[in-house]
PDB file of C-alpha atoms and ligand atoms in Angstrom:
ATOM      1  CA  MET A 225     -25.624  31.014  30.944  1.00 52.00           C
ATOM      2  CA  LYS A 226     -28.466  29.177  32.644  1.00 60.00           C
ATOM      3  CA  LYS A 227     -31.673  29.094  30.593  1.00 70.00           C
ATOM      4  CA  GLU A 228     -34.803  30.572  32.140  1.00 86.00           C
ATOM      5  CA  PHE A 229     -36.723  27.313  31.932  1.00 93.00           C
ATOM      6  CA  TYR A 230     -35.608  23.714  31.933  1.00 96.00           C
ATOM      7  CA  ALA A 231     -36.909  20.534  30.394  1.00 97.00           C
ATOM      8  CA  ILE A 232     -36.438  16.948  31.483  1.00 98.00           C
ATOM      9  CA  ALA A 233     -36.887  14.360  28.736  1.00 98.00           C
ATOM     10  CA  ILE A 234     -37.616  10.763  29.680  1.00 98.00           C
ATOM     11  CA  ASP A 235     -37.699   8.262  26.825  1.00 98.00           C
ATOM     12  CA  GLY A 236     -37.796   4.516  26.756  1.00 97.00           C
ATOM     13  CA  PRO A 237     -39.788   1.422  25.806  1.00 96.00           C
ATOM     14  CA  SER A 238     -43.290   0.538  27.021  1.00 92.00           C
ATOM     15  CA  GLY A 239     -43.597  -0.318  30.666  1.00 91.00           C
ATOM     16  CA  ALA A 240     -40.190   1.012  31.731  1.00 94.00           C
ATOM     17  CA  GLY A 241     -41.936   3.223  34.294  1.00 92.00           C
ATOM     18  CA  LYS A 242     -41.535   6.507  32.425  1.00 95.00           C
ATOM     19  CA  SER A 243     -44.955   7.902  33.334  1.00 93.00           C
ATOM     20  CA  THR A 244     -44.715   6.832  36.970  1.00 93.00           C
ATOM     21  CA  MET A 245     -41.289   8.456  37.285  1.00 95.00           C
ATOM     22  CA  ALA A 246     -42.242  11.600  35.382  1.00 96.00           C
ATOM     23  CA  LYS A 247     -45.379  12.083  37.494  1.00 95.00           C
ATOM     24  CA  ILE A 248     -43.478  11.797  40.791  1.00 95.00           C
ATOM     25  CA  LEU A 249     -40.688  14.022  39.533  1.00 96.00           C
ATOM     26  CA  ALA A 250     -43.168  16.682  38.396  1.00 95.00           C
ATOM     27  CA  ALA A 251     -44.878  16.643  41.796  1.00 94.00           C
ATOM     28  CA  ASN A 252     -41.568  16.852  43.689  1.00 95.00           C
ATOM     29  CA  LEU A 253     -40.192  19.646  41.504  1.00 95.00           C
ATOM     30  CA  LYS A 254     -43.585  21.366  41.088  1.00 94.00           C
ATOM     31  CA  ILE A 255     -43.292  21.476  37.315  1.00 95.00           C
ATOM     32  CA  THR A 256     -45.564  20.520  34.418  1.00 95.00           C
ATOM     33  CA  TYR A 257     -45.781  16.889  33.392  1.00 95.00           C
ATOM     34  CA  LEU A 258     -46.666  15.738  29.908  1.00 97.00           C
ATOM     35  CA  ASP A 259     -47.247  12.099  28.975  1.00 97.00           C
ATOM     36  CA  THR A 260     -46.946  12.239  25.180  1.00 98.00           C
ATOM     37  CA  GLY A 261     -48.014   8.623  24.692  1.00 98.00           C
ATOM     38  CA  ALA A 262     -51.479   9.711  25.805  1.00 98.00           C
ATOM     39  CA  MET A 263     -51.762  11.838  22.660  1.00 98.00           C
ATOM     40  CA  TYR A 264     -50.944   8.959  20.294  1.00 98.00           C
ATOM     41  CA  ARG A 265     -53.426   6.862  22.254  1.00 98.00           C
ATOM     42  CA  ALA A 266     -56.111   9.540  21.828  1.00 98.00           C
ATOM     43  CA  ALA A 267     -55.377   9.741  18.079  1.00 98.00           C
ATOM     44  CA  ALA A 268     -55.767   5.948  17.816  1.00 98.00           C
ATOM     45  CA  VAL A 269     -59.087   6.048  19.703  1.00 98.00           C
ATOM     46  CA  TYR A 270     -60.326   8.819  17.411  1.00 98.00           C
ATOM     47  CA  ALA A 271     -59.482   6.982  14.186  1.00 98.00           C
ATOM     48  CA  THR A 272     -60.983   3.745  15.478  1.00 98.00           C
ATOM     49  CA  LYS A 273     -64.199   5.464  16.575  1.00 97.00           C
ATOM     50  CA  GLN A 274     -64.496   6.963  13.099  1.00 97.00           C
ATOM     51  CA  GLY A 275     -64.133   3.489  11.603  1.00 98.00           C
ATOM     52  CA  ILE A 276     -60.683   4.214  10.165  1.00 98.00           C
ATOM     53  CA  ASP A 277     -57.900   1.609  10.372  1.00 98.00           C
ATOM     54  CA  VAL A 278     -54.894   3.156  12.136  1.00 98.00           C
ATOM     55  CA  ASN A 279     -52.645   1.808   9.355  1.00 98.00           C
ATOM     56  CA  ASP A 280     -54.702   3.479   6.622  1.00 98.00           C
ATOM     57  CA  ARG A 281     -52.421   6.482   6.176  1.00 98.00           C
ATOM     58  CA  VAL A 282     -54.503   8.312   3.578  1.00 98.00           C
ATOM     59  CA  ASN A 283     -57.675   8.272   5.649  1.00 98.00           C
ATOM     60  CA  VAL A 284     -55.910   8.910   8.957  1.00 98.00           C
ATOM     61  CA  ILE A 285     -54.353  12.051   7.429  1.00 98.00           C
ATOM     62  CA  LYS A 286     -57.836  13.214   6.367  1.00 98.00           C
ATOM     63  CA  LEU A 287     -58.971  12.930   9.987  1.00 98.00           C
ATOM     64  CA  LEU A 288     -56.187  15.097  11.365  1.00 98.00           C
ATOM     65  CA  ASP A 289     -57.946  18.395  10.645  1.00 97.00           C
ATOM     66  CA  THR A 290     -60.786  17.474  12.988  1.00 97.00           C
ATOM     67  CA  LEU A 291     -58.629  15.789  15.636  1.00 98.00           C
ATOM     68  CA  ASP A 292     -58.616  18.035  18.674  1.00 97.00           C
ATOM     69  CA  ILE A 293     -56.638  16.731  21.642  1.00 98.00           C
ATOM     70  CA  GLY A 294     -56.794  18.713  24.872  1.00 97.00           C
ATOM     71  CA  ILE A 295     -54.550  18.255  27.891  1.00 95.00           C
ATOM     72  CA  SER A 296     -55.493  19.635  31.287  1.00 94.00           C
ATOM     73  CA  TYR A 297     -54.439  18.976  34.862  1.00 89.00           C
ATOM     74  CA  GLU A 298     -56.430  18.279  38.012  1.00 84.00           C
ATOM     75  CA  ASP A 299     -54.528  17.682  41.257  1.00 79.00           C
ATOM     76  CA  GLY A 300     -51.456  16.824  39.218  1.00 76.00           C
ATOM     77  CA  HIS A 301     -53.362  14.263  37.123  1.00 84.00           C
ATOM     78  CA  GLN A 302     -53.290  14.684  33.389  1.00 90.00           C
ATOM     79  CA  THR A 303     -56.741  14.648  31.792  1.00 96.00           C
ATOM     80  CA  VAL A 304     -56.935  13.968  28.078  1.00 98.00           C
ATOM     81  CA  SER A 305     -59.864  15.116  26.014  1.00 98.00           C
ATOM     82  CA  LEU A 306     -60.747  14.176  22.487  1.00 98.00           C
ATOM     83  CA  ASN A 307     -62.879  16.780  20.717  1.00 97.00           C
ATOM     84  CA  GLY A 308     -64.183  17.853  24.113  1.00 96.00           C
ATOM     85  CA  GLU A 309     -64.833  14.374  25.535  1.00 97.00           C
ATOM     86  CA  ASP A 310     -62.748  13.086  28.462  1.00 97.00           C
ATOM     87  CA  VAL A 311     -60.998   9.933  27.213  1.00 98.00           C
ATOM     88  CA  SER A 312     -58.472   9.588  30.051  1.00 96.00           C
ATOM     89  CA  LEU A 313     -59.726   6.104  30.950  1.00 95.00           C
ATOM     90  CA  THR A 314     -60.481   4.834  27.440  1.00 97.00           C
ATOM     91  CA  ILE A 315     -56.952   5.514  26.193  1.00 97.00           C
ATOM     92  CA  ARG A 316     -55.561   3.150  28.864  1.00 93.00           C
ATOM     93  CA  GLU A 317     -57.556   0.150  27.674  1.00 92.00           C
ATOM     94  CA  PRO A 318     -55.230  -2.610  26.390  1.00 90.00           C
ATOM     95  CA  TRP A 319     -56.684  -2.616  22.840  1.00 94.00           C
ATOM     96  CA  VAL A 320     -55.470   0.956  22.384  1.00 97.00           C
ATOM     97  CA  SER A 321     -51.746   0.273  22.975  1.00 94.00           C
ATOM     98  CA  MET A 322     -50.855  -1.423  19.697  1.00 95.00           C
ATOM     99  CA  LYS A 323     -53.116   0.898  17.704  1.00 98.00           C
ATOM    100  CA  ALA A 324     -51.320   3.898  19.235  1.00 98.00           C
ATOM    101  CA  SER A 325     -47.991   2.370  18.255  1.00 96.00           C
ATOM    102  CA  ASP A 326     -49.263   1.835  14.693  1.00 97.00           C
ATOM    103  CA  ILE A 327     -50.772   5.292  14.218  1.00 98.00           C
ATOM    104  CA  SER A 328     -47.570   6.846  15.580  1.00 98.00           C
ATOM    105  CA  LYS A 329     -45.717   5.554  12.507  1.00 97.00           C
ATOM    106  CA  ILE A 330     -47.583   8.023  10.266  1.00 98.00           C
ATOM    107  CA  PRO A 331     -45.313  11.087   9.823  1.00 98.00           C
ATOM    108  CA  GLU A 332     -48.235  13.555   9.543  1.00 98.00           C
ATOM    109  CA  VAL A 333     -49.630  12.329  12.871  1.00 98.00           C
ATOM    110  CA  ARG A 334     -46.239  12.855  14.498  1.00 98.00           C
ATOM    111  CA  THR A 335     -45.891  16.354  13.041  1.00 98.00           C
ATOM    112  CA  LYS A 336     -49.235  17.418  14.475  1.00 98.00           C
ATOM    113  CA  LEU A 337     -48.658  15.909  17.918  1.00 98.00           C
ATOM    114  CA  VAL A 338     -45.031  17.033  18.245  1.00 98.00           C
ATOM    115  CA  ASP A 339     -46.173  20.570  17.467  1.00 98.00           C
ATOM    116  CA  LEU A 340     -48.771  20.366  20.239  1.00 97.00           C
ATOM    117  CA  GLN A 341     -46.180  18.919  22.659  1.00 98.00           C
ATOM    118  CA  ARG A 342     -43.760  21.776  21.973  1.00 98.00           C
ATOM    119  CA  LYS A 343     -46.526  24.331  22.489  1.00 97.00           C
ATOM    120  CA  ILE A 344     -47.383  22.839  25.875  1.00 95.00           C
ATOM    121  CA  ALA A 345     -43.691  22.836  26.895  1.00 95.00           C
ATOM    122  CA  ALA A 346     -43.036  26.421  25.829  1.00 96.00           C
ATOM    123  CA  GLY A 347     -42.349  28.958  28.561  1.00 95.00           C
ATOM    124  CA  LYS A 348     -42.390  26.592  31.511  1.00 95.00           C
ATOM    125  CA  ASN A 349     -40.378  23.966  33.341  1.00 96.00           C
ATOM    126  CA  VAL A 350     -41.485  20.587  32.138  1.00 97.00           C
ATOM    127  CA  VAL A 351     -40.880  16.877  32.405  1.00 97.00           C
ATOM    128  CA  MET A 352     -42.041  15.032  29.312  1.00 98.00           C
ATOM    129  CA  ASP A 353     -42.074  11.313  28.673  1.00 98.00           C
ATOM    130  CA  GLY A 354     -42.304   9.421  25.398  1.00 98.00           C
ATOM    131  CA  ARG A 355     -40.164   7.773  22.726  1.00 98.00           C
ATOM    132  CA  ASP A 356     -38.644  10.715  20.844  1.00 98.00           C
ATOM    133  CA  ILE A 357     -38.527  13.545  23.388  1.00 98.00           C
ATOM    134  CA  ALA A 358     -34.733  13.847  23.575  1.00 98.00           C
ATOM    135  CA  THR A 359     -34.152  13.022  19.914  1.00 97.00           C
ATOM    136  CA  CYS A 360     -36.901  15.102  18.318  1.00 98.00           C
ATOM    137  CA  VAL A 361     -39.427  16.997  20.470  1.00 98.00           C
ATOM    138  CA  LEU A 362     -37.049  18.764  22.859  1.00 98.00           C
ATOM    139  CA  PRO A 363     -33.491  18.187  21.563  1.00 97.00           C
ATOM    140  CA  ASP A 364     -32.236  21.020  23.796  1.00 96.00           C
ATOM    141  CA  ALA A 365     -33.623  19.500  27.011  1.00 97.00           C
ATOM    142  CA  GLN A 366     -31.136  20.007  29.858  1.00 96.00           C
ATOM    143  CA  VAL A 367     -31.767  16.521  31.232  1.00 97.00           C
ATOM    144  CA  LYS A 368     -32.197  13.487  28.989  1.00 98.00           C
ATOM    145  CA  ILE A 369     -32.851  10.090  30.480  1.00 98.00           C
ATOM    146  CA  PHE A 370     -33.330   6.818  28.658  1.00 98.00           C
ATOM    147  CA  LEU A 371     -35.291   4.641  31.026  1.00 98.00           C
ATOM    148  CA  THR A 372     -35.379   0.937  30.371  1.00 97.00           C
ATOM    149  CA  ALA A 373     -35.851  -2.454  32.020  1.00 97.00           C
ATOM    150  CA  SER A 374     -35.934  -6.061  30.856  1.00 97.00           C
ATOM    151  CA  ALA A 375     -39.018  -7.066  28.846  1.00 97.00           C
ATOM    152  CA  GLU A 376     -40.002  -9.443  31.680  1.00 97.00           C
ATOM    153  CA  ALA A 377     -39.802  -6.737  34.342  1.00 97.00           C
ATOM    154  CA  ARG A 378     -41.786  -4.337  32.155  1.00 97.00           C
ATOM    155  CA  ALA A 379     -44.456  -6.936  31.390  1.00 97.00           C
ATOM    156  CA  GLN A 380     -44.794  -7.822  35.075  1.00 96.00           C
ATOM    157  CA  ARG A 381     -45.307  -4.175  36.039  1.00 93.00           C
ATOM    158  CA  ARG A 382     -47.786  -3.492  33.272  1.00 93.00           C
ATOM    159  CA  HIS A 383     -49.667  -6.697  34.059  1.00 95.00           C
ATOM    160  CA  ALA A 384     -49.957  -5.778  37.754  1.00 94.00           C
ATOM    161  CA  GLU A 385     -51.137  -2.284  36.798  1.00 90.00           C
ATOM    162  CA  LEU A 386     -53.829  -3.624  34.462  1.00 91.00           C
ATOM    163  CA  LEU A 387     -55.056  -6.203  36.998  1.00 94.00           C
ATOM    164  CA  GLU A 388     -55.350  -3.462  39.582  1.00 93.00           C
ATOM    165  CA  LYS A 389     -57.531  -1.487  37.182  1.00 90.00           C
ATOM    166  CA  GLY A 390     -59.769  -4.523  36.778  1.00 92.00           C
ATOM    167  CA  ASN A 391     -58.499  -5.626  33.349  1.00 89.00           C
ATOM    168  CA  ASN A 392     -58.535  -9.403  33.321  1.00 90.00           C
ATOM    169  CA  ILE A 393     -55.616  -9.922  30.943  1.00 93.00           C
ATOM    170  CA  SER A 394     -52.966 -12.667  31.080  1.00 96.00           C
ATOM    171  CA  TYR A 395     -49.267 -12.028  31.709  1.00 97.00           C
ATOM    172  CA  GLN A 396     -48.446 -13.726  28.400  1.00 98.00           C
ATOM    173  CA  GLU A 397     -50.694 -11.346  26.462  1.00 96.00           C
ATOM    174  CA  VAL A 398     -49.089  -8.320  28.123  1.00 96.00           C
ATOM    175  CA  TYR A 399     -45.588  -9.706  27.492  1.00 97.00           C
ATOM    176  CA  GLU A 400     -46.301 -10.331  23.801  1.00 97.00           C
ATOM    177  CA  ASP A 401     -47.808  -6.861  23.410  1.00 95.00           C
ATOM    178  CA  ILE A 402     -44.655  -5.328  24.918  1.00 96.00           C
ATOM    179  CA  ILE A 403     -42.373  -7.253  22.552  1.00 97.00           C
ATOM    180  CA  ARG A 404     -44.466  -6.326  19.494  1.00 96.00           C
ATOM    181  CA  ARG A 405     -44.588  -2.677  20.505  1.00 95.00           C
ATOM    182  CA  ASP A 406     -40.815  -2.569  21.099  1.00 96.00           C
ATOM    183  CA  GLU A 407     -40.349  -3.906  17.568  1.00 96.00           C
ATOM    184  CA  ASN A 408     -42.812  -1.436  16.091  1.00 95.00           C
ATOM    185  CA  ASP A 409     -41.508   1.608  17.977  1.00 96.00           C
ATOM    186  CA  MET A 410     -37.822   0.871  17.355  1.00 97.00           C
ATOM    187  CA  ASN A 411     -38.138   0.079  13.677  1.00 97.00           C
ATOM    188  CA  ARG A 412     -40.412   2.807  12.338  1.00 96.00           C
ATOM    189  CA  ALA A 413     -39.003   5.192   9.746  1.00 96.00           C
ATOM    190  CA  VAL A 414     -39.725   8.480  11.534  1.00 96.00           C
ATOM    191  CA  SER A 415     -38.325   9.233  15.001  1.00 96.00           C
ATOM    192  CA  PRO A 416     -37.849   5.614  16.061  1.00 97.00           C
ATOM    193  CA  LEU A 417     -37.342   4.831  19.721  1.00 97.00           C
ATOM    194  CA  ARG A 418     -33.644   5.121  20.460  1.00 97.00           C
ATOM    195  CA  GLN A 419     -31.388   6.522  23.120  1.00 98.00           C
ATOM    196  CA  ALA A 420     -30.155  10.044  22.287  1.00 98.00           C
ATOM    197  CA  GLU A 421     -26.365  10.291  22.202  1.00 97.00           C
ATOM    198  CA  ASP A 422     -26.359  12.622  25.187  1.00 96.00           C
ATOM    199  CA  ALA A 423     -28.997  10.769  27.212  1.00 98.00           C
ATOM    200  CA  ILE A 424     -28.181   8.925  30.407  1.00 97.00           C
ATOM    201  CA  LEU A 425     -29.210   5.274  30.459  1.00 98.00           C
ATOM    202  CA  LEU A 426     -31.042   4.051  33.543  1.00 97.00           C
ATOM    203  CA  ASP A 427     -32.012   0.382  33.808  1.00 97.00           C
ATOM    204  CA  THR A 428     -34.705  -0.072  36.452  1.00 95.00           C
ATOM    205  CA  SER A 429     -35.089  -3.877  36.172  1.00 96.00           C
ATOM    206  CA  ASP A 430     -33.819  -4.324  39.734  1.00 95.00           C
ATOM    207  CA  LEU A 431     -34.972  -1.019  41.209  1.00 95.00           C
ATOM    208  CA  ASN A 432     -38.243  -0.291  42.947  1.00 93.00           C
ATOM    209  CA  ILE A 433     -40.126   2.973  42.403  1.00 93.00           C
ATOM    210  CA  GLU A 434     -38.424   4.775  45.275  1.00 95.00           C
ATOM    211  CA  GLN A 435     -34.942   3.735  44.147  1.00 96.00           C
ATOM    212  CA  SER A 436     -35.706   4.714  40.548  1.00 96.00           C
ATOM    213  CA  VAL A 437     -36.945   8.161  41.619  1.00 96.00           C
ATOM    214  CA  MET A 438     -33.803   8.660  43.710  1.00 96.00           C
ATOM    215  CA  ALA A 439     -31.593   7.685  40.768  1.00 96.00           C
ATOM    216  CA  ILE A 440     -33.406  10.108  38.469  1.00 96.00           C
ATOM    217  CA  GLU A 441     -33.308  12.969  40.962  1.00 96.00           C
ATOM    218  CA  GLU A 442     -29.583  12.383  41.326  1.00 96.00           C
ATOM    219  CA  ILE A 443     -29.145  12.693  37.549  1.00 96.00           C
ATOM    220  CA  VAL A 444     -31.231  15.896  37.541  1.00 96.00           C
ATOM    221  CA  LYS A 445     -29.097  17.372  40.324  1.00 95.00           C
ATOM    222  CA  GLN A 446     -25.886  16.401  38.555  1.00 94.00           C
ATOM    223  CA  ARG A 447     -27.062  18.199  35.434  1.00 92.00           C
ATOM    224  CA  GLY A 448     -27.235  21.346  37.563  1.00 89.00           C
ATOM    225  CA  VAL A 449     -30.633  22.596  36.462  1.00 86.00           C
ATOM    226  CA  LEU A 450     -32.121  22.940  39.948  1.00 78.00           C
TER     227      LEU A 450
HETATM  228  O1   DC B 217     -46.134   5.589  26.245  1.00 72.28           O
HETATM  229  P1   DC B 217     -47.362   4.836  25.717  1.00 72.28           P
HETATM  230  O2   DC B 217     -47.265   3.360  25.887  1.00 72.28           O
HETATM  231  O3   DC B 217     -48.629   5.389  26.245  1.00 72.28           O
HETATM  232  O4   DC B 217     -47.353   5.136  24.131  1.00 72.28           O
HETATM  233  C1   DC B 217     -48.235   4.519  23.226  1.00 72.28           C
HETATM  234  C2   DC B 217     -47.587   4.478  21.842  1.00 72.28           C
HETATM  235  O5   DC B 217     -47.460   5.792  21.324  1.00 72.28           O
HETATM  236  C3   DC B 217     -46.183   3.885  21.782  1.00 72.28           C
HETATM  237  O6   DC B 217     -46.198   2.489  21.602  1.00 72.28           O
HETATM  238  C4   DC B 217     -45.538   4.607  20.641  1.00 72.28           C
HETATM  239  C5   DC B 217     -46.264   5.920  20.561  1.00 72.28           C
HETATM  240  N1   DC B 217     -45.478   7.045  21.077  1.00 72.28           N
HETATM  241  C6   DC B 217     -44.605   7.660  20.218  1.00 72.28           C
HETATM  242  O7   DC B 217     -44.443   7.213  19.082  1.00 72.28           O
HETATM  243  N2   DC B 217     -43.906   8.764  20.610  1.00 72.28           N
HETATM  244  C7   DC B 217     -44.046   9.256  21.845  1.00 72.28           C
HETATM  245  N3   DC B 217     -43.365  10.352  22.187  1.00 72.28           N
HETATM  246  C8   DC B 217     -44.919   8.633  22.765  1.00 72.28           C
HETATM  247  C9   DC B 217     -45.618   7.509  22.348  1.00 72.28           C
END
């Protein structure tokens, strides 16, 4: 029997194009989009603003009670608020990336954010992107895609994106950050980044955005949820 609502899970390493793909897919299918990385980024910004090291588990856990992350949508854009303050731009600053990866290793942080992610997904059609969506957050998702690309291709895309936003960062810095984050995200103890057994692998190293979207929409159609 077909379920009332469907979920599309897109996981993969940094810079594989998950958010770009998920955003386009959500607009085309008119469903809710959730970028879960934004939540770990917001948590990292919060701890840092409070003067807490993101690797200081004991003190990060103490902060969780007052961490209030809000997600809202305007014209299809996801707005992220931190205790009422819009941090949508701050969380994209390069210094936040590695801190988000580090704070995401703390099991209590994951528990809180996964709970919030499931609440947002409940009772609606959703496309969610992250590292553990198919393996942990939404294991029953009807469509599971593991999106990847070579580290060079991912670094080039991320670098171009950051330059466009006015961040004067070198390619080498972006490349090294990607490699370090891959290491961190794949080797953590709780919900490490890995392809779910029933996920479909899509390598976009040689695909442009349009081709990647077409490939994903084909997978979605094949899964018969539309
Ligand atoms: O997708 P992103 O680059 O914005 O994510 C930032 C970090 O957050 C990433 O390096 C690891 C962590 N993350 C996670 O552990 N689980 C998710 N579902 C999403 C992100």
